[in-house]
mmCIF file of C-alpha atoms in Angstrom:
data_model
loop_
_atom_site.group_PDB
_atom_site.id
_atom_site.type_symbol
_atom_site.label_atom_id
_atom_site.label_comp_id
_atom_site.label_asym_id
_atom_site.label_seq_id
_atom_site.Cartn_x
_atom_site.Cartn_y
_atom_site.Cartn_z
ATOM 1 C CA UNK A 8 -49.659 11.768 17.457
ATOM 2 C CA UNK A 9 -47.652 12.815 14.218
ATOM 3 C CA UNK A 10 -44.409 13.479 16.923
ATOM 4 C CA UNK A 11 -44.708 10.161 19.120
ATOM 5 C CA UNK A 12 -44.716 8.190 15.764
ATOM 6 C CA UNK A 13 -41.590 10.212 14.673
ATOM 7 C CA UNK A 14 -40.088 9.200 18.028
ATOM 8 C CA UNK A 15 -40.985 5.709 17.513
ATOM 9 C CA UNK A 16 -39.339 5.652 14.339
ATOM 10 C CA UNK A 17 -35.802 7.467 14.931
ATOM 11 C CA UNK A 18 -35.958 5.003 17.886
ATOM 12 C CA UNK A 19 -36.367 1.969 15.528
ATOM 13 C CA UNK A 20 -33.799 3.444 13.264
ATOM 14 C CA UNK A 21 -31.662 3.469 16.103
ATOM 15 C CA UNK A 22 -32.068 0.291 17.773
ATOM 16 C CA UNK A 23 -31.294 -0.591 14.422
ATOM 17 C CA UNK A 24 -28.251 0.595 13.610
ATOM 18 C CA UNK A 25 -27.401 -0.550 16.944
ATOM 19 C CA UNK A 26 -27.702 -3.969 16.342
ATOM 20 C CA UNK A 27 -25.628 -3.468 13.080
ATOM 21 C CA UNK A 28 -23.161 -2.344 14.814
ATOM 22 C CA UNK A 29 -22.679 -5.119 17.034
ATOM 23 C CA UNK A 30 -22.864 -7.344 13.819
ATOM 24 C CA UNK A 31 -20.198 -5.368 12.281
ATOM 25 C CA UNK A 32 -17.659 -5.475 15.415
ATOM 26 C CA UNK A 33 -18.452 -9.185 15.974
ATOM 27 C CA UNK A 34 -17.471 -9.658 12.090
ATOM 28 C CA UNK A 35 -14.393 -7.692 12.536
ATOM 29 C CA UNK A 36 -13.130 -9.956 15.363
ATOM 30 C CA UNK A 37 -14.029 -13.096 13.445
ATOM 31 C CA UNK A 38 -12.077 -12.021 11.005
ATOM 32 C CA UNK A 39 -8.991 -11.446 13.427
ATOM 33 C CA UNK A 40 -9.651 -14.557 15.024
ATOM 34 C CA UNK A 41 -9.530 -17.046 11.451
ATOM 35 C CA UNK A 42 -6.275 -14.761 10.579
ATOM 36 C CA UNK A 43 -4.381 -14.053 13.334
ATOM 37 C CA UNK A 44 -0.815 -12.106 13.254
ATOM 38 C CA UNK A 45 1.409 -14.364 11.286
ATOM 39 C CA UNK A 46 4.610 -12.163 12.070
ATOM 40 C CA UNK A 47 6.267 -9.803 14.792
ATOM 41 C CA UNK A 48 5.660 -6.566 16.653
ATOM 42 C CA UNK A 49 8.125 -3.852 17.182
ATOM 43 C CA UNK A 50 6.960 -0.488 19.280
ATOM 44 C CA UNK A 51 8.294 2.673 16.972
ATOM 45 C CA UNK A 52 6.804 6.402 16.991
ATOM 46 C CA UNK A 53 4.729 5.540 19.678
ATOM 47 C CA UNK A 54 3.014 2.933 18.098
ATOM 48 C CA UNK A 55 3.322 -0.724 17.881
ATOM 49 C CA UNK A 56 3.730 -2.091 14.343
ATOM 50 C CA UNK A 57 3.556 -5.638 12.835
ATOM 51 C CA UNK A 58 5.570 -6.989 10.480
ATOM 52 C CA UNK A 59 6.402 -10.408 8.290
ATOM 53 C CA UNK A 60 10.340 -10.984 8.428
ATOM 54 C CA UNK A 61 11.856 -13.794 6.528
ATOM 55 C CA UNK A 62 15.510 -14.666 4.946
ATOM 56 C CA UNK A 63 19.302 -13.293 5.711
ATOM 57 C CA UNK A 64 21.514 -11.685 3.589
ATOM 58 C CA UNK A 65 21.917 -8.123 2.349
ATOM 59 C CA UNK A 66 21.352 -5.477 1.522
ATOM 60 C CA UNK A 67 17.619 -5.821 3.784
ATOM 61 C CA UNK A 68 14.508 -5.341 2.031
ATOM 62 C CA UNK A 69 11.469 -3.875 2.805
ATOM 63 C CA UNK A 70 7.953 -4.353 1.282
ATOM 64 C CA UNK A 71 5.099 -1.603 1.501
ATOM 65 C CA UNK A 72 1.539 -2.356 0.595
ATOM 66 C CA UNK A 73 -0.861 -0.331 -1.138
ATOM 67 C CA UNK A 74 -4.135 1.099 -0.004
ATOM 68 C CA UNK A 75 -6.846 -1.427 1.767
ATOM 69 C CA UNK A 76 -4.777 -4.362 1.576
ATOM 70 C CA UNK A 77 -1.645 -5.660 4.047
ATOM 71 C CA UNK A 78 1.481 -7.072 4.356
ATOM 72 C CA UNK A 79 0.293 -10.655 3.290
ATOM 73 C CA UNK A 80 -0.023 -9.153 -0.061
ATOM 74 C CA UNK A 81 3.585 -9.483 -0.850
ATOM 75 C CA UNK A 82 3.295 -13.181 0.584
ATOM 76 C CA UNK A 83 0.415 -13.925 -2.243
ATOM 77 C CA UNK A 84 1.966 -12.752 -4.777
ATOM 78 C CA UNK A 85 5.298 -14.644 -4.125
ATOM 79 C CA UNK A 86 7.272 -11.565 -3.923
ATOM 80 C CA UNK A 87 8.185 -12.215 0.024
ATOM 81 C CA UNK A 88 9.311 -15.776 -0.705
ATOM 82 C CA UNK A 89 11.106 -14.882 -3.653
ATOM 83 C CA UNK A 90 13.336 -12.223 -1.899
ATOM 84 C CA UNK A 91 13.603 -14.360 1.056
ATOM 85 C CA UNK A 92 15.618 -16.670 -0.934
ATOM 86 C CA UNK A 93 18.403 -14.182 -1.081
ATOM 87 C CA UNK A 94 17.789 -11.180 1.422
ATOM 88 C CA UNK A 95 16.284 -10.457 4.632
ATOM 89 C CA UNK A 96 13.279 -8.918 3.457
ATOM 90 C CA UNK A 97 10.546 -7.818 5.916
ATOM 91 C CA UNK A 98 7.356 -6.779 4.580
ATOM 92 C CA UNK A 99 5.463 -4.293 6.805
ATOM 93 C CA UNK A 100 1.703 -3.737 7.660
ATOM 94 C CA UNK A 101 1.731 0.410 7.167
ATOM 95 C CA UNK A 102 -0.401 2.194 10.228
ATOM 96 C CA UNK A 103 -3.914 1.119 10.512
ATOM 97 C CA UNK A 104 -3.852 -2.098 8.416
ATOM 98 C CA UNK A 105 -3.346 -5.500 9.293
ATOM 99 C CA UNK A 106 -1.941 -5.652 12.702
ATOM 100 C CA UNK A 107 -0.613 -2.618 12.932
ATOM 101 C CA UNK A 108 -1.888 0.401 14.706
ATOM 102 C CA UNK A 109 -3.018 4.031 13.875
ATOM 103 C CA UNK A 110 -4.133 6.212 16.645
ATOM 104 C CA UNK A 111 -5.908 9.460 16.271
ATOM 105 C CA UNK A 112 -2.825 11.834 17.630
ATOM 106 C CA UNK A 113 -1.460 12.331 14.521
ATOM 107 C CA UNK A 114 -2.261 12.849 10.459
ATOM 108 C CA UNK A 115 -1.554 9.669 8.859
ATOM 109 C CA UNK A 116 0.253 11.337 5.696
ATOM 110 C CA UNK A 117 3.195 9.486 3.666
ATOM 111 C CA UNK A 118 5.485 11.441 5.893
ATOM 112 C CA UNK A 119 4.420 10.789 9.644
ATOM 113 C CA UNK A 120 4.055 6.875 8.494
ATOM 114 C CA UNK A 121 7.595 6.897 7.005
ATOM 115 C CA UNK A 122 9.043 8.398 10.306
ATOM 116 C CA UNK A 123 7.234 5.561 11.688
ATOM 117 C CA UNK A 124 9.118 3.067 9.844
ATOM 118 C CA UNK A 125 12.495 4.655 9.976
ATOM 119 C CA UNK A 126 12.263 4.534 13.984
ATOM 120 C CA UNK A 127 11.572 0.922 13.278
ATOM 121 C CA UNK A 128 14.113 0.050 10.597
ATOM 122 C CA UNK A 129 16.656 1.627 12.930
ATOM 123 C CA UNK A 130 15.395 -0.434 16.414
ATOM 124 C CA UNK A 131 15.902 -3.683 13.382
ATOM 125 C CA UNK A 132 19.823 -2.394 13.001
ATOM 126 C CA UNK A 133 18.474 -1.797 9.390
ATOM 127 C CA UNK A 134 20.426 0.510 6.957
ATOM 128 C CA UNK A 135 19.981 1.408 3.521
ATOM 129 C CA UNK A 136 17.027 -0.937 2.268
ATOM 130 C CA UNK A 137 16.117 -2.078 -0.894
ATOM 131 C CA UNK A 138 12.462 -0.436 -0.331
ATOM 132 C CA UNK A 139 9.891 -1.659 -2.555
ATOM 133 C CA UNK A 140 6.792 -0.067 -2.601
ATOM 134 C CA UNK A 141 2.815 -0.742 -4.072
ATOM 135 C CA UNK A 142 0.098 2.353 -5.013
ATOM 136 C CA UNK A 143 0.314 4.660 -1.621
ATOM 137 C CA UNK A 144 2.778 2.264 -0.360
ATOM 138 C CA UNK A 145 4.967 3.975 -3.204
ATOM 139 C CA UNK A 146 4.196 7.546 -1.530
ATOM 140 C CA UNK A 147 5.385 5.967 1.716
ATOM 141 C CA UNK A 148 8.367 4.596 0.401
ATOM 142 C CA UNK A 149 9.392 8.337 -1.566
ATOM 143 C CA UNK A 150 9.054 10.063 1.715
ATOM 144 C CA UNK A 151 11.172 7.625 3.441
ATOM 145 C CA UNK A 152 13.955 7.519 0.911
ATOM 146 C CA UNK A 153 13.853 12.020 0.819
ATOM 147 C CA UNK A 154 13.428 12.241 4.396
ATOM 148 C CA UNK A 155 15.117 9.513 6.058
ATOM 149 C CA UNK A 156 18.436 8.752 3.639
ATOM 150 C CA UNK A 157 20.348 6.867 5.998
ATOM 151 C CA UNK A 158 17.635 3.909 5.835
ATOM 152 C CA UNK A 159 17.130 3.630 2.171
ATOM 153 C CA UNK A 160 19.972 2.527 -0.666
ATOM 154 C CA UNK A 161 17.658 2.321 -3.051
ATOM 155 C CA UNK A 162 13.625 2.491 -4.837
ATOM 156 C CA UNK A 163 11.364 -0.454 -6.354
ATOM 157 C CA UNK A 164 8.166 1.305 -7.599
ATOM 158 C CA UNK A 165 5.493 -0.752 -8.791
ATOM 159 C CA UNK A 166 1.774 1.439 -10.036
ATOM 160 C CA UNK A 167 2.494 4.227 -7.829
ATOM 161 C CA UNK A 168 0.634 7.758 -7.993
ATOM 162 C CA UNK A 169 3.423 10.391 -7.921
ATOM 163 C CA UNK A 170 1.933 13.399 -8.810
ATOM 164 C CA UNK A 171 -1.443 15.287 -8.208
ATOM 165 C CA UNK A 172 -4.310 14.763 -10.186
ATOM 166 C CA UNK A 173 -8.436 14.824 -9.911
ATOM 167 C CA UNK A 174 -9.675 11.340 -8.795
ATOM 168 C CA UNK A 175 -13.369 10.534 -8.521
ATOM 169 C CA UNK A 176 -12.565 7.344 -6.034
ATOM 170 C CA UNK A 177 -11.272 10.015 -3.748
ATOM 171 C CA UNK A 178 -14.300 12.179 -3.212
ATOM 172 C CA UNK A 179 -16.623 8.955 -2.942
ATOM 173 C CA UNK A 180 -14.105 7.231 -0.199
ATOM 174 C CA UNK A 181 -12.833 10.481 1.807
ATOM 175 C CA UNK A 182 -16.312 10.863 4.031
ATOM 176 C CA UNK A 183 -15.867 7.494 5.433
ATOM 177 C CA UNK A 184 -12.452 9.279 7.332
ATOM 178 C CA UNK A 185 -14.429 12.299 8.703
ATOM 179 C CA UNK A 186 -14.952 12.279 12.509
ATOM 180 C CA UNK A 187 -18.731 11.084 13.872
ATOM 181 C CA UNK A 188 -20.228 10.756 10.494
ATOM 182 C CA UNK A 189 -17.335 8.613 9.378
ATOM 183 C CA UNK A 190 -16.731 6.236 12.222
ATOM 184 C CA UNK A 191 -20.541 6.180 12.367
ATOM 185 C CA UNK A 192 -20.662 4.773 8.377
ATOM 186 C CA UNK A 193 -17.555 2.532 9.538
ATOM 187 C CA UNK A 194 -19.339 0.815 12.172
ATOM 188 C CA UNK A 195 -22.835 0.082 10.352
ATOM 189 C CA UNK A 196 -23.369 0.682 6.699
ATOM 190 C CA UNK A 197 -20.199 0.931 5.274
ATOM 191 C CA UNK A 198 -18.744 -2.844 5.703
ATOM 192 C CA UNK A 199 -22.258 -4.190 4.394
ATOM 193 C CA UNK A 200 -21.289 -1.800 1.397
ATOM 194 C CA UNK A 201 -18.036 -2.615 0.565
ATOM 195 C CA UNK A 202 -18.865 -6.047 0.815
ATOM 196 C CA UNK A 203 -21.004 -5.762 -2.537
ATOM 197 C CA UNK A 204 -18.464 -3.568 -3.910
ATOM 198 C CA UNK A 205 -15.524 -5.463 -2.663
ATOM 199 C CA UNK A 206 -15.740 -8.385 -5.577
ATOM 200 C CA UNK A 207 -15.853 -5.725 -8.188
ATOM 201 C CA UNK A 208 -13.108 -3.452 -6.711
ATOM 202 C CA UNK A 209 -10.640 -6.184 -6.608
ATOM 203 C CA UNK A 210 -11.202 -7.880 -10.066
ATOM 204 C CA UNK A 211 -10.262 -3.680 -11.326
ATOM 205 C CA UNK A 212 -7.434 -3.814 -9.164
ATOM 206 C CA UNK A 213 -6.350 -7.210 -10.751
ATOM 207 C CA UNK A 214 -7.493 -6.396 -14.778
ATOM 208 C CA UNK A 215 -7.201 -7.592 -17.562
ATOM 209 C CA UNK A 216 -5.568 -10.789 -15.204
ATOM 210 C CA UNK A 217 -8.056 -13.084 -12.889
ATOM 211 C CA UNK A 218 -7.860 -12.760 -9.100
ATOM 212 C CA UNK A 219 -5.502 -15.024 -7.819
ATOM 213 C CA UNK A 220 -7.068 -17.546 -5.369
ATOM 214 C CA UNK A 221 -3.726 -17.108 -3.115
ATOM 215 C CA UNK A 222 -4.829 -13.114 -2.952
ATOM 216 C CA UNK A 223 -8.139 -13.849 -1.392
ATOM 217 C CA UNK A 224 -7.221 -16.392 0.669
ATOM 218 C CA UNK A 225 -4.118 -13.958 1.794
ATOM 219 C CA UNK A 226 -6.013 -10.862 2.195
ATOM 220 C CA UNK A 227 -9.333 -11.834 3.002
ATOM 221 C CA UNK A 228 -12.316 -8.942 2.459
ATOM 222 C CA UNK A 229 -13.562 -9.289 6.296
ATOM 223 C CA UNK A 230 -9.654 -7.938 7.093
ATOM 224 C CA UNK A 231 -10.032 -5.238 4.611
ATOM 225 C CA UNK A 232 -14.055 -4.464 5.995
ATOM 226 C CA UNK A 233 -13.193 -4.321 9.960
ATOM 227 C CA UNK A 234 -13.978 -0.802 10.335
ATOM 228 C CA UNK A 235 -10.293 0.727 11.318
ATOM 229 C CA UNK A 236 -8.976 -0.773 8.598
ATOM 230 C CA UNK A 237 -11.555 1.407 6.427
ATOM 231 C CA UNK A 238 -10.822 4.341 8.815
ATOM 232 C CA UNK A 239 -6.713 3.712 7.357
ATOM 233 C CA UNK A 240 -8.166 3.236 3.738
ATOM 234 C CA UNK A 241 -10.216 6.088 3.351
ATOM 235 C CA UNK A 242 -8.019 8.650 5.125
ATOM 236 C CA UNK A 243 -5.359 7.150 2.950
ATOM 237 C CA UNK A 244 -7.587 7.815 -0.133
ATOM 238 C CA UNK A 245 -7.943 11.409 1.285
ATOM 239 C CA UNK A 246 -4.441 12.209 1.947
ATOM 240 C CA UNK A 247 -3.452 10.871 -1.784
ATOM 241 C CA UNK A 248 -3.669 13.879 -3.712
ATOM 242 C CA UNK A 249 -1.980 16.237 -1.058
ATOM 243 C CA UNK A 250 0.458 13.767 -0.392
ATOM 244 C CA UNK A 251 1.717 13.734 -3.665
ATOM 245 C CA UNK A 252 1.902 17.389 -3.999
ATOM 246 C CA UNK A 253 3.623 17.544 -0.943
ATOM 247 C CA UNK A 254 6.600 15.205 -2.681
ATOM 248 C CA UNK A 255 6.566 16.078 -6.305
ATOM 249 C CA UNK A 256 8.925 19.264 -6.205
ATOM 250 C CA UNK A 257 11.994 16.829 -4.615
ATOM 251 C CA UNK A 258 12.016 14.094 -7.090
ATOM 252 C CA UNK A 259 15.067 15.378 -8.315
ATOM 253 C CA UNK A 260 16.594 14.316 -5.036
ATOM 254 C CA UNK A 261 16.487 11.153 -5.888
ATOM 255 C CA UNK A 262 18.989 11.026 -8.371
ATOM 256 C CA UNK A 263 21.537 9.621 -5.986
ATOM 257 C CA UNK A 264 19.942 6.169 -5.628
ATOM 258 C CA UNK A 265 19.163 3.384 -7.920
ATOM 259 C CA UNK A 266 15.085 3.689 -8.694
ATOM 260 C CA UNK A 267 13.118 1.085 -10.964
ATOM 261 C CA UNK A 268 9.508 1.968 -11.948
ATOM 262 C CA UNK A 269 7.086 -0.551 -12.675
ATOM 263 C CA UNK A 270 3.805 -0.230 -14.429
ATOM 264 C CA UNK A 271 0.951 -2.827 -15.864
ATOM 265 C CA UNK A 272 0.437 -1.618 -19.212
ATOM 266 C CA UNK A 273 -3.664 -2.254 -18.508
ATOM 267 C CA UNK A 274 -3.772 -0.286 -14.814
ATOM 268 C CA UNK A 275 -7.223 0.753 -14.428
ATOM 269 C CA UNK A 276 -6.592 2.262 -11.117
ATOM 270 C CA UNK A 277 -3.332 4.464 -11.890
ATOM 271 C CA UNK A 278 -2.387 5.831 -15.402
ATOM 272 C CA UNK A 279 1.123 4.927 -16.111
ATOM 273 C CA UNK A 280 1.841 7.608 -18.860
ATOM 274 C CA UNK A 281 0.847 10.253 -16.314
ATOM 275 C CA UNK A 282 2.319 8.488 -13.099
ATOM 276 C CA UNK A 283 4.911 6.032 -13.838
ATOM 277 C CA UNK A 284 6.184 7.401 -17.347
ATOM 278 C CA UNK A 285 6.462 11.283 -15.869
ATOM 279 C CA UNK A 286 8.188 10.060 -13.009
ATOM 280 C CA UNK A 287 10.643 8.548 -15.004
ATOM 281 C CA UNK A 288 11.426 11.320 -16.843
ATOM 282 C CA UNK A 289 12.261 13.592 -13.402
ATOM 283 C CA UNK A 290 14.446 10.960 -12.365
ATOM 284 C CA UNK A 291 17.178 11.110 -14.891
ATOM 285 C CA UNK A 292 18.810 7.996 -13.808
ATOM 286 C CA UNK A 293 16.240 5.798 -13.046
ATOM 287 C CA UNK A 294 14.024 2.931 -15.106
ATOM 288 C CA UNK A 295 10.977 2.108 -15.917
ATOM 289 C CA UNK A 296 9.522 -1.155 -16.960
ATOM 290 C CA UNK A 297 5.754 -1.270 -18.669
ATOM 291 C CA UNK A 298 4.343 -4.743 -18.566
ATOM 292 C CA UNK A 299 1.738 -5.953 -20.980
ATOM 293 C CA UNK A 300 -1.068 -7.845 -20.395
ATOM 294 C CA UNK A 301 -1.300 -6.717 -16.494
ATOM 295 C CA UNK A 302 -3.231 -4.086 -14.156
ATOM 296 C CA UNK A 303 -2.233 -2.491 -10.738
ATOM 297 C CA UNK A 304 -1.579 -5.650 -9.213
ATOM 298 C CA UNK A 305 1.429 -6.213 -11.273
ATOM 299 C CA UNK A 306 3.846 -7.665 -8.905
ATOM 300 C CA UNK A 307 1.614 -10.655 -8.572
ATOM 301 C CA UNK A 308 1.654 -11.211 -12.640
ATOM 302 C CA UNK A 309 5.279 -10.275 -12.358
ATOM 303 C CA UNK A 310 6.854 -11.205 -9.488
ATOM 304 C CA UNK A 311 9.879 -12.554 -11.069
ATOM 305 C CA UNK A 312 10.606 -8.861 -12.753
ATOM 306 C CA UNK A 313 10.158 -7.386 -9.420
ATOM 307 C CA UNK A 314 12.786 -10.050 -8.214
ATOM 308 C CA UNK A 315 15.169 -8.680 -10.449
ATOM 309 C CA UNK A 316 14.833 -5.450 -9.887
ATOM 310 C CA UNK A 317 15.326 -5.728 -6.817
ATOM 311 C CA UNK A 318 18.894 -7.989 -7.540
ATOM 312 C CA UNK A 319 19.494 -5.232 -10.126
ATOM 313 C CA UNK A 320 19.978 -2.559 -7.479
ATOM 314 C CA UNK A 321 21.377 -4.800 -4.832
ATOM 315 C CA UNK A 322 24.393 -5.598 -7.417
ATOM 316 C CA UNK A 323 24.588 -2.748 -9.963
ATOM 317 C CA UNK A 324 27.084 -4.033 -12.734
ATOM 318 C CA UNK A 325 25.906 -7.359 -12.638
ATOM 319 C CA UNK A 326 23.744 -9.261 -16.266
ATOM 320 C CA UNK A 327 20.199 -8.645 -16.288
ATOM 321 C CA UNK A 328 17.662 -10.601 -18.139
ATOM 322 C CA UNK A 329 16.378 -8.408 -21.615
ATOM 323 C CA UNK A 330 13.226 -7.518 -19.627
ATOM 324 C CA UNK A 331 15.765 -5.328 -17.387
ATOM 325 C CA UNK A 332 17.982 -3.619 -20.529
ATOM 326 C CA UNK A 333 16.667 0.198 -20.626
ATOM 327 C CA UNK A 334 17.821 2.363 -23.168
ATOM 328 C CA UNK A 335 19.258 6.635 -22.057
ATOM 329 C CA UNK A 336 17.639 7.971 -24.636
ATOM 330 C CA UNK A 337 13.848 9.538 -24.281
ATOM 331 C CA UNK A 338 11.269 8.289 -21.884
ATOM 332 C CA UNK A 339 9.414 5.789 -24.079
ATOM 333 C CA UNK A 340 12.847 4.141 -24.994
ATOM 334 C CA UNK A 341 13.214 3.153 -21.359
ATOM 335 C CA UNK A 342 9.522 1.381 -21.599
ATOM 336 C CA UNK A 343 9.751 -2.121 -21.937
ATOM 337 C CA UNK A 344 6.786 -4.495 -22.539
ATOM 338 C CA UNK A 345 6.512 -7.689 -21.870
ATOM 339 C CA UNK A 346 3.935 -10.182 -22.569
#
């Protein structure tokens, strides 16, 4: 008796999880269906890759998003338009988010996705880009500029994580990449989850400033919750640490290009003294801007300051605002707030 209601039960658990399962896929595709691909494909390192492309001009620059989010992030925060006015700018959906793809042949670290996007910058007759990077998009856009040269002329860093330290968001997100017991959390519990946590998550990512209603309408949560975009997230989350550690002892390669470092002064996700400030210091010639009164999300506070960084590279010698001045002196000297 005690065994046949056991039975019944796993089987009710099952039929279950079944169902949410089907409720979770059938989310995911609404979701593609309300935002469909609003740019281009292009097939590179055996994958096929989508991308927003907007503008002419030169030099070409190229936007990388951060963890959970995609391309349409740079659109939100005005960033994409901004550049478009003077540059071809294309703004990339890295492997597994958005429309791009991430199969299983591979490890997804900063290095395998920045061969990715060499192969493609090169099929796009792309050369040295003004790459501009966002959290692990940063990590992406490091290994591309150390192992790829020939496609990057020069660094925009904005709340990156450079070098390796404990995180307690990586041990809670990292099972959700594991084979079976990950894709199994993907595809039933874990998008009912991170839709309660999603509100919160976002207005951290966005602190001490208010969620912009262009963000959500940009990068909608049932994009970020279809469960291979999680599978990109949390293997992303996972490879953080290592992938850091696997860059930190070339940063002095980077001396031969323009860099700029951006921080918000209130980044609850990433501390910028141990981050943004230390890489500034390894890189004797680049700069670093701090900029009060806004979180991680600081290119959509700032967009204006990423702007000119960007113009700042893409004509050295030329007048910068005051925001841009940065002083040779010691590492806080080259900090400038702005509020």
């Amino acid at each position: 008796m005690a065994s046949s209601r056991v039975t019944v039960g796993l089987a009710a658990v099952a039929a279950a999880l079944a169902g949410i399962a089907l409720q979770v896929r059938a989310n995911a595709r609404r979701a593609e269906r309300e935002h469909p691909p609003a740019g281009r494909f292009i097939h590179a390192g055996g994958i096929r890759l989508h991308y927003l492309e907007a503008g002419m001009g030169g030099p070409p620059v190229v936007l990388l998003h951060g963890n959970a989010v995609q391309a349409e992030d740079y659109v939100a925060s005005g960033v994409f338009g901004l550049v478009a006015e003077r540059h071809r700018v294309l703004a990339f959906d890295r492997p597994g988010y958005g429309y791009s793809e991430r199969p299983r042949d591979r490890p997804w670290t900063a290095e395998a996705q920045a061969a990715v996007l060499a192969e493609a910058l090169a099929r796009l007759g792309i050369r040295r880009a003004i790459v501009v990077g966002h959290s692990w998009g940063t990590l992406t856009a490091l290994a591309l500029a150390l192992n790829h040269p020939e496609a990057v002329g020069g660094l925009v860093l904005l709340s990156g994580y450079y070098f390796p330290t404990a995180r307690a968001d990586v041990a809670m997100i990292s099972p959700t990449a594991l084979p079976v017991l990950g894709d199994a959390i993907r595809y039933t519990v874990g998008p009912l989850v991170g839709r309660l946590m999603a509100p919160m998550m976002v207005r951290t990512m966005f602190a001490p400033a208010p969620v912009p209603a262009a963000f959500t309408s940009a990068v909608p949560t049932g994009m970020m919750l279809r469960p291979w975009q999680i599978k990109a997230s949390a293997e992303d989350a996972a490879a953080m640490i290592p992938a850091a550690a696997a860059l930190v002892e070339r940063y002095g390669e980077l001396s031969r290009l323009p860099v700029s470092i951006m921080a918000g002064a209130e980044d609850m996700i990433v501390d910028r003294d141990r981050q943004s400030a230390r890489l500034h210091r390894e890189i004797a010639a680049s700069s670093l801007q701090v900029v009060s009164g806004l979180g991680h999300m600081v290119h959509h506070g700032a967009p204006d300051l990423v702007v000119q960084a960007i113009e700042a590279i893409a004509a050295p010698g030329q007048p910068v605002s005051a925001a841009m001045t940065t002083s040779a002196v010691a590492a806080e000297e080259h900090t400038t707030d702005i509020g």
